[in-house]
PDB file of C-alpha atoms in Angstrom:
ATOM      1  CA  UNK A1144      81.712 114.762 103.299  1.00 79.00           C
ATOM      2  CA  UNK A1145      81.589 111.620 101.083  1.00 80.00           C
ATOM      3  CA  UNK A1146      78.616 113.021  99.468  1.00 85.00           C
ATOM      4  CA  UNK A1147      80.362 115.779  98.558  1.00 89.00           C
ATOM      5  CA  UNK A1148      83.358 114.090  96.872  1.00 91.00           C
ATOM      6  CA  UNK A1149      81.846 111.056  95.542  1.00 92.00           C
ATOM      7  CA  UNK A1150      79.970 112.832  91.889  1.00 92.00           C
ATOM      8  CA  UNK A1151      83.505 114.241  91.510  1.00 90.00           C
ATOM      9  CA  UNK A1152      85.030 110.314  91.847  1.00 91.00           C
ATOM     10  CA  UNK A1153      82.496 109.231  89.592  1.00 90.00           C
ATOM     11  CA  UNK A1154      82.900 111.921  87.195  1.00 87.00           C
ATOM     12  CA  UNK A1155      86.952 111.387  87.202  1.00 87.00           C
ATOM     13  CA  UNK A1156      86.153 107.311  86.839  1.00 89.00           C
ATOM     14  CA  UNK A1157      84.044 107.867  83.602  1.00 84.00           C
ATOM     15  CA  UNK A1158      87.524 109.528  82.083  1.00 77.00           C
ATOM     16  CA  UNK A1159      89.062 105.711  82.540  1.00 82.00           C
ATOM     17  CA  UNK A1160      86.749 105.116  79.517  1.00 81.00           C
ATOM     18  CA  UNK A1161      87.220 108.419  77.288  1.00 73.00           C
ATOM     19  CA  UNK A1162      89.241 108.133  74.233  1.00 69.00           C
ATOM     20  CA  UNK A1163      91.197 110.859  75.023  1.00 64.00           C
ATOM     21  CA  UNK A1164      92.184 111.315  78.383  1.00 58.00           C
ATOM     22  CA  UNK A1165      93.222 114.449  77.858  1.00 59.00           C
ATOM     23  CA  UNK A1166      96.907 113.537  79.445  1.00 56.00           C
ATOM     24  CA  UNK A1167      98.487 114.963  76.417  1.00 61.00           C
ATOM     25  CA  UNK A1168     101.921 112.832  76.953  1.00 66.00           C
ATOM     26  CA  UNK A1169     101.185 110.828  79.286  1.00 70.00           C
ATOM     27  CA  UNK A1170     100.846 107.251  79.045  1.00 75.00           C
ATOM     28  CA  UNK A1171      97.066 106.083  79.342  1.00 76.00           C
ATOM     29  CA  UNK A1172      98.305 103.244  81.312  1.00 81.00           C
ATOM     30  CA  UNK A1173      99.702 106.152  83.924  1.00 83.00           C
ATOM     31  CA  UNK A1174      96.937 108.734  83.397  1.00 80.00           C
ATOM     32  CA  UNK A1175      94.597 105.823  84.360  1.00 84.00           C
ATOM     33  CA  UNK A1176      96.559 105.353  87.689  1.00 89.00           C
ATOM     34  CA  UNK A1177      96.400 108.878  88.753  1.00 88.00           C
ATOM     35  CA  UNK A1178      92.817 108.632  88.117  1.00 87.00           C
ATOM     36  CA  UNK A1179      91.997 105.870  90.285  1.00 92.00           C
ATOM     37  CA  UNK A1180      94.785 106.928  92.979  1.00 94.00           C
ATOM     38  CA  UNK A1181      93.394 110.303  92.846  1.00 92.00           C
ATOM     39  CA  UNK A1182      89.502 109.097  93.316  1.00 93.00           C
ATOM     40  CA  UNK A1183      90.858 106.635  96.071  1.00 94.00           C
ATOM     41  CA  UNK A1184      92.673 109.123  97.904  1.00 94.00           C
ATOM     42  CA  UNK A1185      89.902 111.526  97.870  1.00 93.00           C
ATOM     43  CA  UNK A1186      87.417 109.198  99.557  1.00 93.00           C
ATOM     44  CA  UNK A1187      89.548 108.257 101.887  1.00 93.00           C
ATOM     45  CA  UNK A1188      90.654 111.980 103.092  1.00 92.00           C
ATOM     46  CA  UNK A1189      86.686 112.461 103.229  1.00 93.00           C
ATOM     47  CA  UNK A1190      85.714 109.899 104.935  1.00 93.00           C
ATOM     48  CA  UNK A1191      88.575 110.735 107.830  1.00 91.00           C
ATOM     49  CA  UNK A1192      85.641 113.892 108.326  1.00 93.00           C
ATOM     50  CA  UNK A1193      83.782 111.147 109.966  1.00 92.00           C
ATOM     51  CA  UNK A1194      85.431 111.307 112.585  1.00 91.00           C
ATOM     52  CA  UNK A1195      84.748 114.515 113.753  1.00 92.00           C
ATOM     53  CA  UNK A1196      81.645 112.970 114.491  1.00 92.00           C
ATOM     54  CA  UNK A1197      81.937 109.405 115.946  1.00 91.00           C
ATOM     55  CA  UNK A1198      82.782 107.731 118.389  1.00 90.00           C
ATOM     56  CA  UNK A1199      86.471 106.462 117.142  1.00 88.00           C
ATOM     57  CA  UNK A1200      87.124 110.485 116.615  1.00 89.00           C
ATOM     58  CA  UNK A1201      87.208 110.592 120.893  1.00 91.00           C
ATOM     59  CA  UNK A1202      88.522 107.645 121.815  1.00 91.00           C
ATOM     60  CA  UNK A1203      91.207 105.411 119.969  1.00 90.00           C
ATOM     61  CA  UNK A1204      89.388 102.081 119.077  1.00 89.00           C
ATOM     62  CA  UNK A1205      90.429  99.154 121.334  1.00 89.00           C
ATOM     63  CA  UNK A1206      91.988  97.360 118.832  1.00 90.00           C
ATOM     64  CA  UNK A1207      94.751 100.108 118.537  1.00 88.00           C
ATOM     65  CA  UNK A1208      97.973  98.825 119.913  1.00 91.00           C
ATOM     66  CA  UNK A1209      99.054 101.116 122.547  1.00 90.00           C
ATOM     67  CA  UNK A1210      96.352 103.672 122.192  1.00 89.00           C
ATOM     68  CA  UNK A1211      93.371 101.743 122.229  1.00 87.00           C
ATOM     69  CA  UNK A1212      90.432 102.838 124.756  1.00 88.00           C
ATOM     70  CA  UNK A1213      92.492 106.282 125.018  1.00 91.00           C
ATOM     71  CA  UNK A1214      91.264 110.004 124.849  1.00 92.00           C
ATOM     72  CA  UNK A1215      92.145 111.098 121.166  1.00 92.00           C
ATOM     73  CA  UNK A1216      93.815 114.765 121.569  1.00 93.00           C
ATOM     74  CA  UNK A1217      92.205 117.306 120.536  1.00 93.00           C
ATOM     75  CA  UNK A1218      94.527 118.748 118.609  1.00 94.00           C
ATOM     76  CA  UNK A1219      95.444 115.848 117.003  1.00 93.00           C
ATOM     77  CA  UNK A1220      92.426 116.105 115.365  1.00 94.00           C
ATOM     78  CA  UNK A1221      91.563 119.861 115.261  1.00 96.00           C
ATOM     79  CA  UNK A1222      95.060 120.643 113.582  1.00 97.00           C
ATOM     80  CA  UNK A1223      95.227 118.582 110.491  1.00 96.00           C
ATOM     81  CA  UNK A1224      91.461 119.036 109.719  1.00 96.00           C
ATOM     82  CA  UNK A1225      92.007 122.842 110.018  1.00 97.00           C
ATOM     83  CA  UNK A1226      94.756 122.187 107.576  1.00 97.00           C
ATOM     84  CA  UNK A1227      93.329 120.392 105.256  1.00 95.00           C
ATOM     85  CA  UNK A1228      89.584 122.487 105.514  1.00 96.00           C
ATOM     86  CA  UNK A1229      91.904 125.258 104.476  1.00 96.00           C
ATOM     87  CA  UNK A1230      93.400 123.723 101.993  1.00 95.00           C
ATOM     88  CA  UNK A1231      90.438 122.551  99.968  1.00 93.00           C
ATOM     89  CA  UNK A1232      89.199 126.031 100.712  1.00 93.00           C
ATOM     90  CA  UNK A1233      92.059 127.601  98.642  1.00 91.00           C
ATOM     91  CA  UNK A1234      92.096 125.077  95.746  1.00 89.00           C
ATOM     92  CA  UNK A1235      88.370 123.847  95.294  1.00 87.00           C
ATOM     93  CA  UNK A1236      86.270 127.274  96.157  1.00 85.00           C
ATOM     94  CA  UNK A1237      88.424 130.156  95.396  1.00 83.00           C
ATOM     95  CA  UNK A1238      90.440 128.500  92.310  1.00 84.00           C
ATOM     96  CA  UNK A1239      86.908 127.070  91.612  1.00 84.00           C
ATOM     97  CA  UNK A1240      85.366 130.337  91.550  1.00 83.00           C
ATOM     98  CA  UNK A1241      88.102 132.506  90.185  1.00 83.00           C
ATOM     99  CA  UNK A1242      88.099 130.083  87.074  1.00 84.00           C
ATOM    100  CA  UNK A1243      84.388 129.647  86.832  1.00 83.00           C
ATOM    101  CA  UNK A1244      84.429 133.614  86.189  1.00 85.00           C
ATOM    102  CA  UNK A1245      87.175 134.541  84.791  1.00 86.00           C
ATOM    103  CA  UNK A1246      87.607 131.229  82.077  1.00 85.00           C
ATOM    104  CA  UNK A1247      91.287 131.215  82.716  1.00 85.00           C
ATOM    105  CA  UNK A1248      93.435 128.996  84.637  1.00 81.00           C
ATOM    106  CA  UNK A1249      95.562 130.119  87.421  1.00 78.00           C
ATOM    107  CA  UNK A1250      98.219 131.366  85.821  1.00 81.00           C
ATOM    108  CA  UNK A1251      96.057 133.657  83.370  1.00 83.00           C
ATOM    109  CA  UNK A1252      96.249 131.438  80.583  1.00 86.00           C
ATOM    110  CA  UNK A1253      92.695 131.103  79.138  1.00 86.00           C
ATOM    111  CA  UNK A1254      91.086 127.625  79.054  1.00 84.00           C
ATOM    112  CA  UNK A1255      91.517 125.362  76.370  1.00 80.00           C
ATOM    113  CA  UNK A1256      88.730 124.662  74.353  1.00 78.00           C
ATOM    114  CA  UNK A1257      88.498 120.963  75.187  1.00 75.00           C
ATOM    115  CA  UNK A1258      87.526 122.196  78.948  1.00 78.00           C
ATOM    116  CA  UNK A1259      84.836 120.421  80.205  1.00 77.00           C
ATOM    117  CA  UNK A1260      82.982 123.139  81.293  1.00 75.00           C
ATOM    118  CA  UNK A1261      83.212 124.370  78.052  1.00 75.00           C
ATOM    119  CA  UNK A1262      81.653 121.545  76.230  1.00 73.00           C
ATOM    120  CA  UNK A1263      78.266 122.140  75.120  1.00 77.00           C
ATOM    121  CA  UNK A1264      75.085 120.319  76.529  1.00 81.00           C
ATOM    122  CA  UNK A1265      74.623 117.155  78.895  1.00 83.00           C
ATOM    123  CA  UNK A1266      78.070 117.091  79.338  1.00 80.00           C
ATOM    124  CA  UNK A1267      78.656 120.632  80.739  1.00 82.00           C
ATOM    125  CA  UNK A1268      75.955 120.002  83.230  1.00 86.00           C
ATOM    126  CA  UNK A1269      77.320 116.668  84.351  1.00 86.00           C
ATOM    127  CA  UNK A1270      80.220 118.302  85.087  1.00 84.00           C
ATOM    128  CA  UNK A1271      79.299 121.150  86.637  1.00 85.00           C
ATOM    129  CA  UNK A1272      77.077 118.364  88.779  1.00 89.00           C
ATOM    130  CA  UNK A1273      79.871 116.616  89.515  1.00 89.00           C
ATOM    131  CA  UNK A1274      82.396 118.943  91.048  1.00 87.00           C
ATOM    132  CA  UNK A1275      79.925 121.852  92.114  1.00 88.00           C
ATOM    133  CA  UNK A1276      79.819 120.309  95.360  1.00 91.00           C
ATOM    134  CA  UNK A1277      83.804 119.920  96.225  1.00 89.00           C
ATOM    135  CA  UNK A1278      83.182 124.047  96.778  1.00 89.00           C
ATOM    136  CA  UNK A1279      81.088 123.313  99.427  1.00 92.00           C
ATOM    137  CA  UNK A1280      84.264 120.810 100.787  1.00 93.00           C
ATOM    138  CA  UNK A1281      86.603 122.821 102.685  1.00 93.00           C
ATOM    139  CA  UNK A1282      84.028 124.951 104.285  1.00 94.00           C
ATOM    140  CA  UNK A1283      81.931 122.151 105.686  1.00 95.00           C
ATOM    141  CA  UNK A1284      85.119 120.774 106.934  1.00 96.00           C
ATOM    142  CA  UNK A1285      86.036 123.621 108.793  1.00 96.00           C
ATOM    143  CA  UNK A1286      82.674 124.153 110.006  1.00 96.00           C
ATOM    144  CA  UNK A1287      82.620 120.606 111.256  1.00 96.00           C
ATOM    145  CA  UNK A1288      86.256 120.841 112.721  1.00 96.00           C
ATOM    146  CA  UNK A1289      85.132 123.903 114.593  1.00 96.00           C
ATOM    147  CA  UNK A1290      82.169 122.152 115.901  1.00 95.00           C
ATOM    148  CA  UNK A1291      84.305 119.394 116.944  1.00 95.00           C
ATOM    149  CA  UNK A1292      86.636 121.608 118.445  1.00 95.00           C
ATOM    150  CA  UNK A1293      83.582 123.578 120.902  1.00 94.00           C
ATOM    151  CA  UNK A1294      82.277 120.128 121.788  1.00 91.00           C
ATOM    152  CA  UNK A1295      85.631 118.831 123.087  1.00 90.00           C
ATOM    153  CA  UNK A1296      86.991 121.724 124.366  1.00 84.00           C
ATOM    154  CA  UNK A1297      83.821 121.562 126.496  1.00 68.00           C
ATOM    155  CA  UNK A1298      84.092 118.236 128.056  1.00 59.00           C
ATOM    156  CA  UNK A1299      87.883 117.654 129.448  1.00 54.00           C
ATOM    157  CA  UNK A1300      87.001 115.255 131.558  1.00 53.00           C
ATOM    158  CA  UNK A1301      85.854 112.665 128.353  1.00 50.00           C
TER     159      UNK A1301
END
Protein backbone atom coordinates (compact mmCIF):
# COMPACT_ATOMS: atom_id res chain seq x y z
CA UNK A 1 0.00 0.00 0.00
CA UNK A 2 2.92 2.46 0.51
CA UNK A 3 3.71 2.07 -3.05
CA UNK A 4 0.60 3.13 -3.89
CA UNK A 5 0.49 6.38 -1.87
CA UNK A 6 3.99 7.38 -1.88
CA UNK A 7 4.12 9.18 -5.97
CA UNK A 8 1.02 10.96 -4.63
CA UNK A 9 3.27 12.23 -1.29
CA UNK A 10 5.91 13.11 -3.52
CA UNK A 11 3.83 14.78 -5.97
CA UNK A 12 1.95 16.88 -3.02
CA UNK A 13 5.75 17.63 -1.48
CA UNK A 14 6.95 19.21 -4.84
CA UNK A 15 3.83 21.87 -4.26
CA UNK A 16 5.97 23.03 -0.91
CA UNK A 17 8.19 24.57 -3.66
CA UNK A 18 5.56 26.01 -6.33
CA UNK A 19 5.05 29.64 -6.42
CA UNK A 20 1.62 29.38 -6.23
CA UNK A 21 0.23 26.93 -4.10
CA UNK A 22 -2.83 27.25 -5.42
CA UNK A 23 -4.42 27.91 -1.68
CA UNK A 24 -6.06 30.96 -3.00
CA UNK A 25 -6.37 32.64 0.71
CA UNK A 26 -4.65 30.71 2.53
CA UNK A 27 -1.53 31.48 4.16
CA UNK A 28 1.53 29.61 2.48
CA UNK A 29 2.85 29.13 5.87
CA UNK A 30 -0.66 27.02 6.53
CA UNK A 31 -1.09 25.57 3.02
CA UNK A 32 2.47 24.20 3.59
CA UNK A 33 1.27 22.45 6.86
CA UNK A 34 -1.64 20.75 5.36
CA UNK A 35 0.70 19.57 2.82
CA UNK A 36 3.10 17.90 4.92
CA UNK A 37 0.28 16.78 7.56
CA UNK A 38 -1.64 15.51 4.72
CA UNK A 39 1.50 13.44 3.07
CA UNK A 40 2.34 12.29 6.74
CA UNK A 41 -0.96 11.12 7.51
CA UNK A 42 -1.32 9.29 4.35
CA UNK A 43 1.75 7.12 4.87
CA UNK A 44 0.98 6.39 7.99
CA UNK A 45 -2.83 5.16 7.29
CA UNK A 46 -0.97 2.98 4.49
CA UNK A 47 1.42 1.59 6.15
CA UNK A 48 -1.29 0.38 9.06
CA UNK A 49 -2.23 -2.13 5.65
CA UNK A 50 0.83 -3.87 6.79
CA UNK A 51 -0.61 -5.31 9.14
CA UNK A 52 -2.97 -7.29 7.52
CA UNK A 53 -0.05 -9.13 6.72
CA UNK A 54 2.47 -9.48 9.63
CA UNK A 55 3.00 -10.78 12.37
CA UNK A 56 2.09 -7.65 14.84
CA UNK A 57 -1.46 -7.71 12.78
CA UNK A 58 -2.19 -11.31 14.99
CA UNK A 59 -0.68 -10.83 17.95
CA UNK A 60 -0.15 -7.49 19.98
CA UNK A 61 3.70 -6.95 20.17
CA UNK A 62 5.16 -7.74 23.63
CA UNK A 63 6.07 -4.49 24.35
CA UNK A 64 2.31 -3.44 24.49
CA UNK A 65 1.31 -2.75 28.02
CA UNK A 66 -1.52 -4.91 28.83
CA UNK A 67 -1.99 -6.47 25.46
CA UNK A 68 1.27 -7.58 24.59
CA UNK A 69 1.71 -11.39 23.37
CA UNK A 70 -2.29 -11.30 22.95
CA UNK A 71 -4.57 -12.53 20.01
CA UNK A 72 -5.46 -9.20 18.08
CA UNK A 73 -9.43 -9.47 17.37
CA UNK A 74 -10.42 -9.91 14.38
CA UNK A 75 -12.65 -7.44 14.11
CA UNK A 76 -10.61 -5.03 15.48
CA UNK A 77 -8.87 -5.19 12.51
CA UNK A 78 -11.40 -6.30 9.82
CA UNK A 79 -13.80 -3.31 10.82
CA UNK A 80 -11.80 -0.20 10.47
CA UNK A 81 -9.91 -1.49 7.35
CA UNK A 82 -13.34 -2.26 5.77
CA UNK A 83 -14.05 1.30 6.67
CA UNK A 84 -11.46 2.92 5.52
CA UNK A 85 -11.05 0.43 2.05
CA UNK A 86 -14.48 1.88 1.51
CA UNK A 87 -13.75 5.03 2.05
CA UNK A 88 -10.83 5.52 -0.29
CA UNK A 89 -13.04 3.57 -2.64
CA UNK A 90 -15.66 6.41 -2.70
CA UNK A 91 -13.24 9.39 -2.78
CA UNK A 92 -10.05 8.19 -4.77
CA UNK A 93 -11.74 5.72 -7.59
CA UNK A 94 -15.20 6.83 -8.16
CA UNK A 95 -14.59 10.78 -7.52
CA UNK A 96 -11.32 9.92 -9.41
CA UNK A 97 -13.07 8.54 -12.25
CA UNK A 98 -16.20 10.60 -12.36
CA UNK A 99 -13.82 13.72 -12.63
CA UNK A 100 -11.31 12.18 -14.95
CA UNK A 101 -14.45 11.93 -17.44
CA UNK A 102 -16.58 14.28 -16.87
CA UNK A 103 -13.77 17.47 -16.17
CA UNK A 104 -15.95 18.75 -13.42
CA UNK A 105 -15.65 18.64 -9.80
CA UNK A 106 -18.16 17.10 -7.58
CA UNK A 107 -20.47 19.51 -7.35
CA UNK A 108 -20.75 20.05 -11.30
CA UNK A 109 -18.68 22.95 -11.39
CA UNK A 110 -16.18 22.49 -14.28
CA UNK A 111 -12.43 22.48 -13.46
CA UNK A 112 -10.48 25.42 -13.32
CA UNK A 113 -8.04 25.90 -15.80
CA UNK A 114 -5.03 25.84 -13.49
CA UNK A 115 -5.99 21.93 -12.86
CA UNK A 116 -3.19 19.90 -13.00
CA UNK A 117 -4.48 17.51 -15.15
CA UNK A 118 -5.16 20.11 -17.35
CA UNK A 119 -1.73 21.46 -17.75
CA UNK A 120 -0.13 20.60 -20.88
CA UNK A 121 2.97 18.22 -21.23
CA UNK A 122 5.47 16.64 -18.57
CA UNK A 123 3.49 17.98 -16.04
CA UNK A 124 0.10 16.36 -16.89
CA UNK A 125 1.81 13.05 -17.02
CA UNK A 126 3.57 13.46 -13.71
CA UNK A 127 0.49 13.93 -12.33
CA UNK A 128 -1.50 11.58 -13.71
CA UNK A 129 1.73 9.25 -12.52
CA UNK A 130 1.45 10.36 -9.35
CA UNK A 131 -2.09 9.83 -8.18
CA UNK A 132 -3.18 7.12 -10.85
CA UNK A 133 -2.31 4.64 -8.40
CA UNK A 134 -4.40 5.95 -5.12
CA UNK A 135 -7.45 4.33 -7.52
CA UNK A 136 -6.03 1.21 -7.12
CA UNK A 137 -6.01 2.14 -2.96
CA UNK A 138 -9.23 1.28 -1.55
CA UNK A 139 -9.70 -1.78 -3.59
CA UNK A 140 -6.43 -3.43 -2.70
CA UNK A 141 -7.31 -2.63 0.80
CA UNK A 142 -10.39 -4.33 0.79
CA UNK A 143 -9.07 -7.12 -1.08
CA UNK A 144 -6.34 -7.48 1.48
CA UNK A 145 -8.81 -6.97 4.49
CA UNK A 146 -10.90 -9.74 3.04
CA UNK A 147 -7.97 -11.94 2.73
CA UNK A 148 -7.10 -11.20 6.19
CA UNK A 149 -10.43 -11.78 7.28
CA UNK A 150 -10.62 -15.77 5.46
CA UNK A 151 -7.20 -16.45 6.96
CA UNK A 152 -8.25 -15.63 10.55
CA UNK A 153 -11.54 -16.63 10.50
CA UNK A 154 -9.89 -19.96 9.61
CA UNK A 155 -7.57 -20.47 12.43
CA UNK A 156 -9.46 -19.65 15.96
CA UNK A 157 -7.30 -21.38 17.79
CA UNK A 158 -4.11 -18.70 16.81
Amino acid sequence: MLLLVLPSGIWRLGVLFAADKRGGSIADWAMNGYVVLLTLISEVLAFTAVGLVARWGEVFPRWMPGLGGRRVPTAAAVVPATIGATILTLVFTVIAIITTVTQSKTNGDPLPANFPSKADGWETVYFYASYAPLVLWGPMLGILTYAYWRRRRRRPDR
